[in-house]
Amino acid sequence: MDNKAFTIALAGNPNSGKTSIFNKLTGARQSVGNYPGITVDRKEGHFRWKGKDVRVIDLPGTYSLTAGSPEELIARNVILDEKPDIVVNVIDASNLERNLYLTMQLMELGVNMILAMNMWDAVERRGLKTNLGKLEFLLGLPTVKTVGSKGKGITSLKDAVVGNRGVQTSSPWVKGASTPIKKAVSVLSAELACVNKQHCEWKAIKLLESDREVQKQEDESIVGFSVQLASKLETQRGISSGMLIARARYKYIEQLVKQVVVRTVSSRVSRSDRIDAIVTNRYVGIPIFLVMMYLVFSFTFTVGEPLMGYMEMLFKFIGNLVSGFWPSGSDSMLKALIVEGVIGGVGGVLVFLPNIFLLFLAIALLEDSGYMARVAFIMDGLMKKLGLHGKSFVPLLVGFGCTVPAILATRTLENRSDRFTTIMVAPLMSCGARFPIYMMIIPAFFPQAWRAPLVWIIYLVGILLSIVIARFLRKKVFKGEKTPFVMELPSYHIPTPVSILRHTWDNAGEYVKKAGTVILAISIILWVLSSFPRKTQFVTDYDLEINAVSESGLPAEVISDSIISLENTRQMEVFTHTVTGRLGRFLEPAMEPLGFDWRVTTALMAAIAAKEVFVSQMGVVFAVGEADEDSSTLREKLRENYTPLQGLAMMLFALISAPCAATIAATKKETESWKWAMIQLFGLTILAYIVTFVVYQVGLLVT
Ligand code: GDP
Ligand code: MG
């Protein structure tokens, strides 16, 4: 063998099971998800079998290989440029017809190919009698039955790969296409310079499909000629040549599948189909989705509440333990930094770990069972009515976890208008980092029965705003053509506990990691900004006054009351002297109509660094200056200082306002312009201001 390792590339539709097969082949751990397009970047691995080393590339999942979306282009370029020795086309065999469309295009490339007939368990379950011998004969390609999720058929696949059993392909549908198409392809390919006959044919097909990337690489005269041919076809047949070619492929596939798959009558309605008849129903689909969401939140509250209490106790204990190292009354800077900055900040965020864990657990369940893919499908109907692309909702669903991958997932959207619209509204999907904010505020102000409905409403506000704004943007700002929506529905699976736990663990692990790194650093910086410059004069003045009061001989309750109030004012004065205090004070007049005092204002500003920082900064603000006392929990302090209406205003503002720094960076990267990142930043903040203002002012009138 030469020095280039034997390489195979896994190609297939999203959710065909590529990543599962990749993991089973290479033993690598990788996230396996139901969203089309979770595999945005390319993944590589290795395996050794029967003495041979094989490099495996997991291509992004695509339905097609046009230059329409970045993913399709990546998949195609890897195949063209790196010339893998074998392309393993992973096919969801229970949806043969749709999956073969990509197979046709892979065959056009003239690669060496093996078909992995995946989801073979689903084929059997649904009673689809599929004659693989006939499929192999008709396509002239070797097939291997696999069940990627369980690792069945992987050894046969390895054998086929190592035995180099891939077969060189050609475009099978061209022979059966109508004469004008056949002629156009052959006339054009005769004019092209290429490696071999199949390569010419591929380029000819692409040129007739007006593929921009191939056009860029060819001479102007050739491109001109192809445009001429294409428009001739178009006038002859009344539809674009690209469409004609797509139809020719489908016609071939249809006839092929007719010969290969025999549907028994009873197999028509599978269990998945029966569930879908209800879940994706036009009338009850959306209500069911809303109920599901509601169940998720009531689950996180009912199970999470006691656990959250334990976490609070734990961090209180740690706080007291650590302050015990210093003599009581000590005003050591280090002690303050550790107790107020680190434990108050990071601990404040980690208190919500159980809730985060439960939220991600619920999302993982919905995702792995196949339900989340349906949500996009259900929303498609609604989105279409609003003039939007339904596929936009898929990346938005990712946003319930984190906005950054949601923005990356917009790469699956083919046209720029849809992509930019979706990027701009993605931060409105309430991400995991906003969740602790709700978890802190809601139990502080609202009785048990209101809690789950309130989070639910907050999430809905985000979804509704995103739909309204997306519609506006799509109509007024990002006008342009619409691409048709092909959304596939993977069959429902009973999720395996291992995969659920792994999913949840990965996400919760991220949260802890972020708390221990980014949030820790920000908390320390914010503590410094919230503690300096120090004005000790205040402290001494108040100490004198407090002494005077305690020796005044007044009744005991009066004395303790005035001491508390003096201490509060002292803390306030010390704080207003510091950097964040001054900034908060400066902005307070602007934020007062929203119900925010300077403390909330500083915390909201700090939250731009990362949304959880709102929680940690509130922890720092309310802990500063009282490390000694047997302090009450943050939620108790919130209840003493604010009204439920103010709590609601905080949540709304945190939901809608400026996305976090990482999101702004992702928007800048994906739109390739600071302009859109800034418009997103300021646009959403202004929107947050307006919405919160209206809600708070109306709330004041009502109450
Ligand atoms: P990809 O998008 O092509 O990378 O597909 P994934 O590997 O992420 O798989 C999508 C879903 O299908 C996951 O929930 C897998 O557990 C599941 N899956 C993969 N292969 C099979 C299979 O052969 N049978 C069944 N029933 N499920 C599978
Ligand atoms: Mg994948």
PDB file of C-alpha atoms in Angstrom, residues 1 10 116 142 168 181 195-196 278 405 464 480 577 605 609 678:
ATOM      1  CA  MET A   1       0.000   0.000   0.000  1.00  0.00           C
ATOM      2  CA  LEU A  10     -19.698   7.742   5.258  1.00  0.00           C
ATOM      3  CA  ALA A 116     -25.046   0.080   4.134  1.00  0.00           C
ATOM      4  CA  PRO A 142     -22.800  -4.492  -2.961  1.00  0.00           C
ATOM      5  CA  GLN A 168     -17.196   1.847  -9.391  1.00  0.00           C
ATOM      6  CA  ILE A 181     -32.017  15.254 -21.401  1.00  0.00           C
ATOM      7  CA  VAL A 195     -10.408  12.701 -15.675  1.00  0.00           C
ATOM      8  CA  ASN A 196     -12.719  10.080 -17.120  1.00  0.00           C
ATOM      9  CA  ILE A 278     -52.011  11.821  16.263  1.00  0.00           C
ATOM     10  CA  PRO A 405     -24.880  25.446  18.179  1.00  0.00           C
ATOM     11  CA  LEU A 464     -43.873  33.586  19.723  1.00  0.00           C
ATOM     12  CA  GLY A 480     -35.961  36.201  -1.536  1.00  0.00           C
ATOM     13  CA  HIS A 577     -19.203  53.749  45.700  1.00  0.00           C
ATOM     14  CA  MET A 605     -25.483  44.084  32.238  1.00  0.00           C
ATOM     15  CA  ALA A 609     -20.837  37.921  29.431  1.00  0.00           C
ATOM     16  CA  MET A 678     -24.626  44.458  16.271  1.00  0.00           C
TER      17      MET A 678
END
